Short mmCIF file of C-alpha atoms in Angstrom, two decimals:
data_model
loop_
_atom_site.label_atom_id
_atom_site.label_comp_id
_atom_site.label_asym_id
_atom_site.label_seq_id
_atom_site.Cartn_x
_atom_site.Cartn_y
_atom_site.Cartn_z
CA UNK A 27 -28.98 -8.93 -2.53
CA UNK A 28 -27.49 -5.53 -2.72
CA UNK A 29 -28.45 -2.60 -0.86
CA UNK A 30 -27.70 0.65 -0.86
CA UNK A 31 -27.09 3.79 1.54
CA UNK A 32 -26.25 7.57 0.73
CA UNK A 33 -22.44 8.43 2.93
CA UNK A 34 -22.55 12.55 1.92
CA UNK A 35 -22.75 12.21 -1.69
CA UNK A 36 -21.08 9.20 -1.72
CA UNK A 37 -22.62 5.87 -2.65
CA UNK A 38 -21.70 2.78 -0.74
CA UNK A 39 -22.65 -0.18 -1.94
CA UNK A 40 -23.07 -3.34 0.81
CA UNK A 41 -23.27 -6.58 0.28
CA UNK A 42 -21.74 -9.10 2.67
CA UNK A 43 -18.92 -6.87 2.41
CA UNK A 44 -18.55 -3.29 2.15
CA UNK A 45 -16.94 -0.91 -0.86
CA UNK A 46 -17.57 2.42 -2.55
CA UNK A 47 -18.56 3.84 -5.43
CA UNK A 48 -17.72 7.40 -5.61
CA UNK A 49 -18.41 10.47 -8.29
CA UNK A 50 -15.32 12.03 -9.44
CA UNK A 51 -16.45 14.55 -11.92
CA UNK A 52 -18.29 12.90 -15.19
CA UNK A 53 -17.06 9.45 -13.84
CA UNK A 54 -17.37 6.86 -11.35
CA UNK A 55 -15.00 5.15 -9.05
CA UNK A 56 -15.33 1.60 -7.27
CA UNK A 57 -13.16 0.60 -4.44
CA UNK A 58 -13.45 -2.79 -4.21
CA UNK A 59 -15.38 -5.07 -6.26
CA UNK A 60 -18.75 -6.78 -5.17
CA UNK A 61 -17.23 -10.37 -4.07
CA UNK A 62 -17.29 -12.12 -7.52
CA UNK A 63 -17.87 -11.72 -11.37
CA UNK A 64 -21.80 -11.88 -10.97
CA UNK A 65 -22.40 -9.33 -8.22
CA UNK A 66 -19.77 -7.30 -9.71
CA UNK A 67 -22.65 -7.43 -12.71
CA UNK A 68 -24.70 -6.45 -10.55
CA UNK A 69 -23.19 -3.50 -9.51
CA UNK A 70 -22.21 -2.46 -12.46
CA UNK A 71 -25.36 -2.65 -14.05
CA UNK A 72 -27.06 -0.81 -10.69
CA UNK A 73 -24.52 2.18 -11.82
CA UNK A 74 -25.64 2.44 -15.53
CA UNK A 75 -29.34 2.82 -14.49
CA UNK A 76 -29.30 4.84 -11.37
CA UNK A 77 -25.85 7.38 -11.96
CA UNK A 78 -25.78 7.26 -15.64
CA UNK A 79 -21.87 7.88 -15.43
CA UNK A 80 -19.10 5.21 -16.90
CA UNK A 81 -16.85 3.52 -14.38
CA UNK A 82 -13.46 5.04 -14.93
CA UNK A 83 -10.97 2.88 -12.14
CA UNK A 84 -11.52 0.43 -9.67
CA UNK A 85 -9.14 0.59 -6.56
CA UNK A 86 -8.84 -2.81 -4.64
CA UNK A 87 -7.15 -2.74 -1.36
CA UNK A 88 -5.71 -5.91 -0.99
CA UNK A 89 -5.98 -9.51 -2.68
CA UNK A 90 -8.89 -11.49 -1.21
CA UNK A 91 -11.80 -12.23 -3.08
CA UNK A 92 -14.17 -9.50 -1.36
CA UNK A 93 -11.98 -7.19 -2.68
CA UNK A 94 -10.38 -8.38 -5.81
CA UNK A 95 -13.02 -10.97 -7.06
CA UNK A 96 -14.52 -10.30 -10.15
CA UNK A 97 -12.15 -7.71 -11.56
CA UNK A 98 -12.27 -9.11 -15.09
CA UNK A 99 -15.93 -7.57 -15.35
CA UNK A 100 -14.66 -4.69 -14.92
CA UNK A 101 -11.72 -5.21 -17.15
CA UNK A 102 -13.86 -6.31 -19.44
CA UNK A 103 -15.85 -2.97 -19.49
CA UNK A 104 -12.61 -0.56 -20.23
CA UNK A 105 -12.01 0.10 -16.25
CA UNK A 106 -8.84 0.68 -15.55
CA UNK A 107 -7.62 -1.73 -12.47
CA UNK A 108 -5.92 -0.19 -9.71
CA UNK A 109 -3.90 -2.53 -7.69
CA UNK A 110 -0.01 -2.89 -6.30
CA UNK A 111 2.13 -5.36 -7.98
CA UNK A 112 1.92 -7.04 -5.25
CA UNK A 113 -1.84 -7.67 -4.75
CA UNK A 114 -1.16 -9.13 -8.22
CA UNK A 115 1.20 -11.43 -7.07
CA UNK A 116 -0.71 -12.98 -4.04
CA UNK A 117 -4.01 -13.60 -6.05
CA UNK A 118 -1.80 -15.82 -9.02
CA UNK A 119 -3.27 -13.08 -11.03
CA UNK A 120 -0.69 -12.60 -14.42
CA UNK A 121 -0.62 -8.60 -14.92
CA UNK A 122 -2.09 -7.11 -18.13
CA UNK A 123 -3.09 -4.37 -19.73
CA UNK A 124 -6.02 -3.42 -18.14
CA UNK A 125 -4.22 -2.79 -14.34
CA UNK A 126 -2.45 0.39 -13.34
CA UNK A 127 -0.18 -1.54 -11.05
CA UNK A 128 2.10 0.33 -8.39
CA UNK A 129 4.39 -0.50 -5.99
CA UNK A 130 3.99 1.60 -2.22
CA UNK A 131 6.64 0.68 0.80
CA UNK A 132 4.88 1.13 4.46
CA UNK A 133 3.85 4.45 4.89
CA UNK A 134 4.05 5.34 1.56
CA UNK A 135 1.23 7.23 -0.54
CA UNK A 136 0.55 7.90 -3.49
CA UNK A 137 -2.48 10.15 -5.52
CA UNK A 138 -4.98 8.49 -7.65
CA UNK A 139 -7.45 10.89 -9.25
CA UNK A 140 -8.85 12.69 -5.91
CA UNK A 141 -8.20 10.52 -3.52
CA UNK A 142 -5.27 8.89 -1.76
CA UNK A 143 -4.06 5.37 -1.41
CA UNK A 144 -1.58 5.07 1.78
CA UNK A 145 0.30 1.42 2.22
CA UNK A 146 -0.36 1.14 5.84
CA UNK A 147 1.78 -1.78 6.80
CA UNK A 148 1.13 -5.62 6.64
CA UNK A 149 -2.03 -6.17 8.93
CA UNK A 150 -4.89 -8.19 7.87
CA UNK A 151 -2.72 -9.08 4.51
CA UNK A 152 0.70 -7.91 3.39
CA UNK A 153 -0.53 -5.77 0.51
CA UNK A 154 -3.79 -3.88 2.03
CA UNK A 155 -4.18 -0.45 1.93
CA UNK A 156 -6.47 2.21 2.65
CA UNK A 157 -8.46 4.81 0.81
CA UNK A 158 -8.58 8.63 1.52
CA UNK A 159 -11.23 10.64 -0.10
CA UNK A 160 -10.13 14.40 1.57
CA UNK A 161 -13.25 16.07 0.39
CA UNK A 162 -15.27 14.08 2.19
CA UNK A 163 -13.34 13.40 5.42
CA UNK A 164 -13.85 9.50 4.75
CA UNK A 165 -11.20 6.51 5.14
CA UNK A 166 -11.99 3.47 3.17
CA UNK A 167 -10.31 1.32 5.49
CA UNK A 168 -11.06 -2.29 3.92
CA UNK A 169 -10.89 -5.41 6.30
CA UNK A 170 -7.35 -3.95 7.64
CA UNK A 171 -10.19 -1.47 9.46
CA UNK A 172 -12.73 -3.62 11.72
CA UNK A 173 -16.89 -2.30 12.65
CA UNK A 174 -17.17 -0.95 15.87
CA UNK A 175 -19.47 -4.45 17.02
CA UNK A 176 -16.44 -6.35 15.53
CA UNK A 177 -15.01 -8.18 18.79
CA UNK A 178 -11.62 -9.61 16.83
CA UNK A 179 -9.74 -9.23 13.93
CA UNK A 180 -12.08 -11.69 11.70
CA UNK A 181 -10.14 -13.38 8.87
CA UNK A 182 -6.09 -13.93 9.82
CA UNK A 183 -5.48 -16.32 7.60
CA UNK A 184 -3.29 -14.33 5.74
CA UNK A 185 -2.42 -11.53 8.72
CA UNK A 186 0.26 -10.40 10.30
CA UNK A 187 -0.69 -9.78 13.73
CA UNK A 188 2.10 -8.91 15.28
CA UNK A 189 2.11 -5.81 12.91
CA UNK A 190 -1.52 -4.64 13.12
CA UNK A 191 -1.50 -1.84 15.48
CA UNK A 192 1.54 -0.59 14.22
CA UNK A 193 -0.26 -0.40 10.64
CA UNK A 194 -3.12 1.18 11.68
CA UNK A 195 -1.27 3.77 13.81
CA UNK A 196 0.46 4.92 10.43
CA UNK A 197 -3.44 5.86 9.49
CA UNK A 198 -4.26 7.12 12.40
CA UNK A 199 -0.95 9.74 11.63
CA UNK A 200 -1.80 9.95 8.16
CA UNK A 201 -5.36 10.96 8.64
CA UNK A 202 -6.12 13.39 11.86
CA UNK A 203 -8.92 15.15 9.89
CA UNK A 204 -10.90 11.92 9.08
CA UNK A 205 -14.80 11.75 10.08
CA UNK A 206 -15.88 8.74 8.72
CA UNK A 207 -14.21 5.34 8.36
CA UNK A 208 -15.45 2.64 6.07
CA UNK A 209 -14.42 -0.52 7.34
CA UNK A 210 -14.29 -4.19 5.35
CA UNK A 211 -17.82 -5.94 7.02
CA UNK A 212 -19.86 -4.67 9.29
CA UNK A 213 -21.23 -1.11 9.61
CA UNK A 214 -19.39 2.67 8.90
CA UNK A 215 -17.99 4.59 11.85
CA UNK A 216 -16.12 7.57 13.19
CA UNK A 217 -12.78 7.90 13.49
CA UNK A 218 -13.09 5.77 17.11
CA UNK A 219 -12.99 2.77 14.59
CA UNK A 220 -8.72 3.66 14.13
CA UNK A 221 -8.59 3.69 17.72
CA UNK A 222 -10.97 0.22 18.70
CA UNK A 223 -8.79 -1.51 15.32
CA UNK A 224 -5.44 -0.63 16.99
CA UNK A 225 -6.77 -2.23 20.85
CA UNK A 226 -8.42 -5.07 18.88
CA UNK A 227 -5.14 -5.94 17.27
CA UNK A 228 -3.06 -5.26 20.43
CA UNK A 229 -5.19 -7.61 22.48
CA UNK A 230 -4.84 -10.45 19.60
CA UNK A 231 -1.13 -9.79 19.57
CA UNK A 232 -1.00 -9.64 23.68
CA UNK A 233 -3.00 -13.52 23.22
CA UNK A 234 -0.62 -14.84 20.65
CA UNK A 235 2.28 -13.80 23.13
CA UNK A 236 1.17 -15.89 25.67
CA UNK A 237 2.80 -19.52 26.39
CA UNK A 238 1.24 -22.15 25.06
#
């Protein structure tokens, strides 16, 4: 089941995980796709009849399968794939023409359309990376950003914990003027989300110091 709720005049779509999908002029946006080919259908077919407007990119943050599952729909439909070279490399994915691949070093950024896409670090994987949309004041922080009821890190199967809070104190830098923060599960925030990522990811680091 997806649902729906208006962020400004933003869209973002929730299903057991959460993305975007934002209006950039006559076009549409997705960051992230819907966890798999057929609610990535889904989605896409909830944009044709309620916006009207063809999908231009998708953005996907890192390599999992809530973010990057499904991406040949997409492909499939003329969207143009925005991922690192990386991402690419993690999934087993073999690059084609439908990806605008990039490469971003840690702290790096780099423009896409209106928004932003800042390489935070290695945190919950070694290729996430955030989304900033500056006319709305809102970070699309994937699962490298955790839901204020979030009392740990979640998934760290592929993390690097010992890295976390430095990651997410590059977006904290990067983004002083952010108001809203999107995070992977759970439900959107303020920008107290940076701050309660960076303690939950100290405290996990703090417990994985300890002697066995």
């Amino acid at each position: 089941e997806i649902s729906a709720c208006l962020v400004g005049s933003e869209m973002c779509i929730r299903d057991r995980s959460n993305g975007l999908v934002v209006r950039e002029g006559n076009q549409v946006v997705v960051i992230d796709t819907a966890w798999g080919a057929a609610p990535s259908l889904l989605l896409l077919d909830w944009i044709d009849r309620e916006l009207g407007l063809p999908v231009s990119r998708l953005i996907v943050t890192h390599f999992h399968d809530d973010r990057l599952g499904g991406w040949e729909v997409f492909a499939e439909r003329g969207v143009r794939v925005v991922a690192s070279k990386r991402t690419l490399e993690l999934a087993g994915v073999t690059p084609s023409d439908a990806f605008d691949l990039y490469t971003l070093d840690s702290g790096e950024t780099m423009a896409c359309g209106s928004m932003e896409i800042l390489s935070p670090g290695s945190a919950h994987a070694e290729d996430n990376v955030v989304v900033w949309l500056p006319s709305h004041k809102l970070l699309a922080g994937g699962c490298v950003m955790r839901a204020a009821e979030s009392g740990g890190l979640g998934n760290v199967a592929d993390a690097t914990i010992s890295e976390w809070a430095n990651s997410i104190r590059r977006v904290q830098q990067a983004y002083p003027l952010a108001e809203q923060v999107l995070p992977g599960h759970g439900s959107i925030g303020g920008r107290e989300l940076i701050q309660h990522t960076i303690d939950l990811a100290q405290a996990a680091q703090s417990e994985a110091a300890k002697p066995k």
